[in-house]
Short mmCIF file of C-alpha atoms in Angstrom, two decimals:
data_model
loop_
_atom_site.label_atom_id
_atom_site.label_comp_id
_atom_site.label_asym_id
_atom_site.label_seq_id
_atom_site.Cartn_x
_atom_site.Cartn_y
_atom_site.Cartn_z
CA MET Q 1 39.91 -18.70 -13.31
CA ALA Q 2 38.92 -18.02 -16.87
CA VAL Q 3 41.49 -16.50 -19.18
CA SER Q 4 40.84 -13.57 -21.47
CA ALA Q 5 40.35 -14.09 -25.19
CA GLN Q 6 43.43 -11.91 -25.77
CA LEU Q 7 45.64 -14.17 -23.64
CA TYR Q 8 44.24 -17.35 -25.19
CA GLU Q 9 44.79 -16.05 -28.75
CA LEU Q 10 48.32 -14.90 -27.91
CA VAL Q 11 49.27 -18.29 -26.47
CA GLU Q 12 47.53 -20.21 -29.27
CA THR Q 13 49.28 -18.22 -32.00
CA THR Q 14 52.69 -18.70 -30.35
CA VAL Q 15 52.20 -22.42 -29.69
CA LYS Q 16 50.87 -23.16 -33.19
CA GLY Q 17 53.73 -21.16 -34.68
CA VAL Q 18 56.25 -23.70 -33.39
CA GLY Q 19 54.17 -26.74 -34.38
CA TYR Q 20 52.32 -27.70 -31.20
CA GLU Q 21 48.63 -27.99 -30.41
CA LEU Q 22 47.22 -25.83 -27.61
CA VAL Q 23 45.06 -27.95 -25.31
CA ASP Q 24 44.30 -25.46 -22.55
CA VAL Q 25 45.29 -22.20 -20.86
CA GLU Q 26 44.44 -21.79 -17.18
CA ARG Q 27 45.02 -18.93 -14.75
CA PHE Q 28 45.39 -19.64 -11.03
CA ALA Q 29 45.80 -17.57 -7.90
CA ARG Q 30 49.18 -15.97 -7.14
CA GLY Q 31 49.80 -15.15 -10.80
CA ILE Q 32 50.24 -18.69 -12.15
CA ILE Q 33 49.41 -19.34 -15.80
CA ARG Q 34 49.38 -22.99 -16.90
CA VAL Q 35 49.62 -23.79 -20.61
CA THR Q 36 48.95 -27.35 -21.75
CA ILE Q 37 50.36 -28.41 -25.13
CA ASP Q 38 50.27 -31.59 -27.20
CA GLN Q 39 51.47 -33.02 -30.48
CA GLU Q 40 51.25 -36.32 -32.31
CA GLY Q 41 53.63 -38.68 -30.52
CA GLY Q 42 53.49 -36.88 -27.17
CA ILE Q 43 55.30 -34.07 -25.40
CA THR Q 44 58.79 -34.13 -23.91
CA LEU Q 45 60.44 -31.86 -21.36
CA ASN Q 46 62.35 -30.18 -24.20
CA ASP Q 47 59.04 -29.33 -25.93
CA CYS Q 48 57.78 -27.67 -22.73
CA GLU Q 49 61.05 -25.74 -22.44
CA VAL Q 50 60.82 -24.47 -26.03
CA VAL Q 51 57.28 -23.19 -25.54
CA SER Q 52 58.10 -21.68 -22.13
CA ASN Q 53 61.12 -19.84 -23.56
CA LEU Q 54 58.90 -18.38 -26.30
CA LEU Q 55 55.90 -17.49 -24.15
CA ASN Q 56 57.73 -15.86 -21.22
CA PRO Q 57 59.14 -12.88 -23.15
CA THR Q 58 56.07 -12.65 -25.42
CA MET Q 59 53.69 -12.32 -22.48
CA THR Q 60 56.00 -9.81 -20.79
CA VAL Q 61 56.11 -7.64 -23.93
CA GLU Q 62 52.31 -7.87 -24.33
CA GLY Q 63 51.83 -6.71 -20.72
CA ILE Q 64 50.24 -9.92 -19.42
CA ASP Q 65 50.38 -9.88 -15.61
CA PHE Q 66 51.81 -13.17 -14.29
CA ASP Q 67 54.38 -14.38 -11.76
CA ARG Q 68 54.97 -17.93 -12.98
CA LEU Q 69 54.39 -19.78 -16.25
CA GLU Q 70 53.89 -23.54 -16.27
CA VAL Q 71 53.98 -25.47 -19.56
CA SER Q 72 52.99 -29.14 -19.48
CA SER Q 73 51.65 -32.08 -21.44
CA PRO Q 74 47.99 -33.03 -21.06
CA GLY Q 75 48.87 -36.31 -19.31
CA VAL Q 76 47.16 -39.68 -19.68
CA ASP Q 77 43.71 -38.30 -18.84
CA ARG Q 78 43.86 -35.68 -21.59
CA PRO Q 79 40.97 -33.20 -21.62
CA LEU Q 80 38.89 -33.11 -24.80
CA ARG Q 81 38.04 -29.44 -25.36
CA LYS Q 82 37.44 -29.03 -29.10
CA VAL Q 83 35.49 -30.91 -31.76
CA ALA Q 84 38.85 -31.73 -33.37
CA ASP Q 85 39.88 -33.56 -30.16
CA PHE Q 86 36.86 -35.88 -30.43
CA LYS Q 87 37.70 -36.57 -34.10
CA ARG Q 88 41.35 -37.26 -33.28
CA PHE Q 89 40.53 -39.69 -30.47
CA ALA Q 90 37.66 -41.55 -32.16
CA GLY Q 91 37.76 -45.18 -31.03
CA ASN Q 92 39.13 -44.32 -27.57
CA THR Q 93 37.26 -44.38 -24.29
CA ALA Q 94 36.43 -41.15 -22.49
CA HIS Q 95 34.56 -39.86 -19.45
CA ILE Q 96 31.96 -37.27 -20.40
CA GLU Q 97 29.91 -34.96 -18.19
CA LEU Q 98 26.95 -33.08 -19.68
CA PHE Q 99 25.30 -29.82 -18.64
CA THR Q 100 21.91 -31.57 -18.55
CA PRO Q 101 20.99 -35.29 -18.51
CA ILE Q 102 20.18 -37.16 -21.71
CA TYR Q 103 17.19 -39.47 -21.87
CA GLY Q 104 16.45 -42.46 -24.06
CA GLU Q 105 15.86 -46.14 -24.35
CA GLY Q 106 18.13 -48.15 -22.08
CA LEU Q 107 19.06 -45.13 -19.95
CA PRO Q 108 17.84 -44.59 -16.38
CA GLU Q 109 14.42 -42.96 -16.06
CA ASN Q 110 15.93 -39.74 -14.72
CA GLY Q 111 18.58 -39.66 -17.50
CA ARG Q 112 22.39 -39.73 -17.53
CA ARG Q 113 24.68 -36.75 -17.02
CA ARG Q 114 28.00 -38.53 -16.34
CA MET Q 115 29.12 -41.50 -18.40
CA ASP Q 116 32.03 -43.53 -19.69
CA VAL Q 117 31.86 -43.83 -23.46
CA ARG Q 118 33.70 -45.03 -26.53
CA ILE Q 119 33.91 -42.20 -29.07
CA VAL Q 120 32.51 -43.50 -32.37
CA ASP Q 121 32.73 -40.48 -34.68
CA VAL Q 122 31.79 -36.84 -35.13
CA VAL Q 123 29.08 -35.48 -37.44
CA ASP Q 124 30.60 -32.10 -38.23
CA ASP Q 125 27.71 -29.68 -38.59
CA GLN Q 126 28.87 -26.04 -38.40
CA GLU Q 127 25.87 -25.05 -36.26
CA CYS Q 128 26.06 -27.89 -33.74
CA PRO Q 129 28.44 -30.84 -34.21
CA ILE Q 130 27.17 -34.19 -32.90
CA ILE Q 131 29.55 -36.50 -31.04
CA ASN Q 132 28.40 -40.09 -31.63
CA VAL Q 133 29.32 -42.30 -28.69
CA GLU Q 134 28.65 -45.72 -27.31
CA ILE Q 135 27.81 -45.54 -23.60
CA LEU Q 136 29.66 -48.39 -21.94
CA ALA Q 137 27.59 -50.81 -19.87
CA GLU Q 138 30.47 -51.25 -17.41
CA ARG Q 139 33.26 -48.98 -16.28
CA PRO Q 140 36.46 -49.60 -18.23
CA ALA Q 141 39.21 -51.48 -16.39
CA LEU Q 142 42.08 -49.04 -15.97
CA THR Q 143 44.79 -51.46 -14.83
CA PRO Q 144 45.63 -55.13 -15.47
CA SER Q 145 44.46 -56.13 -11.97
CA ALA Q 146 41.12 -54.38 -12.53
CA LYS Q 147 40.73 -56.24 -15.85
CA SER Q 148 41.30 -59.50 -14.02
CA ARG Q 149 38.72 -58.67 -11.36
CA MET Q 150 36.17 -57.64 -13.98
CA SER Q 151 36.65 -60.81 -16.05
CA ASN Q 152 36.00 -62.89 -12.91
CA LYS Q 153 32.77 -60.95 -12.28
CA LYS Q 154 31.61 -61.55 -15.88
CA LYS Q 155 32.07 -65.29 -15.44
CA MET Q 156 29.73 -65.23 -12.44
CA SER Q 157 27.08 -62.98 -14.02
CA ASN Q 158 24.95 -63.77 -17.07
CA ASP Q 159 22.91 -60.55 -17.09
CA GLN Q 160 25.29 -58.62 -19.37
CA LYS Q 161 23.98 -55.15 -20.25
CA GLU Q 162 24.30 -53.81 -23.77
CA ASN Q 163 26.22 -50.69 -24.72
CA ILE Q 164 23.95 -47.86 -25.87
CA LYS Q 165 24.71 -45.73 -28.94
CA VAL Q 166 23.72 -42.05 -28.76
CA GLY Q 167 24.55 -38.77 -30.44
CA ILE Q 168 25.46 -35.96 -28.06
CA PRO Q 169 25.41 -32.33 -29.23
CA TYR Q 170 28.89 -30.86 -28.67
CA LYS Q 171 27.44 -27.78 -26.94
CA GLU Q 172 25.89 -30.07 -24.28
CA ILE Q 173 29.30 -31.41 -23.14
CA GLU Q 174 30.45 -29.69 -19.95
CA GLN Q 175 33.76 -31.55 -19.77
CA ALA Q 176 35.38 -34.66 -21.21
CA THR Q 177 38.63 -36.50 -20.58
CA LEU Q 178 40.24 -39.53 -22.12
CA ILE Q 179 40.33 -42.68 -20.02
CA ALA Q 180 43.83 -44.11 -20.15
CA GLU Q 181 44.30 -47.85 -20.41
CA LEU Q 182 47.48 -48.47 -18.46
CA ASP Q 183 49.64 -51.57 -18.66
CA PHE Q 184 52.38 -51.46 -16.04
CA ARG Q 185 53.88 -54.70 -17.24
CA GLY Q 186 54.95 -53.20 -20.55
CA ARG Q 187 52.93 -55.60 -22.69
CA ASN Q 188 50.98 -54.52 -25.70
CA LYS Q 189 47.21 -55.07 -25.81
#
């Protein structure tokens, strides 16, 4: 369910006041409100506890109707909701879904609405910011075993597609999430 502007502003003001970034506020059935926070370096359980201890009494005093408050980190597949998120995560891979398909050279004839991209940069126009991305020719490998399988496929295939660079108007993005590159062996890239 959508949250009211009043609730969003209340939560955002409180969260920013203690030095965290508000990623999202969601309202669910049975009176559940979920607040997602982030900060440079990640979120710990103590961070969630601090925000929860501040928001609970604040929302009660403001007359916000809720039964349970959940405060969490955005996780490895962090949603990208604001233009600032795209700027912050430039260079990372993301999954983007658009309201309507985009068309262009190298894209399917009927366009693309869902795509895995590498965020290049953001052209910050006040009217309509443009998110410059590189549409990836192949899905990113999410685990070491997937990387191994993909490298074997590349050895067998010589018809490598090129990545396509496009600019996507921010207002055309329905939803976007980071694609986490996980390494369960604890090795650095």
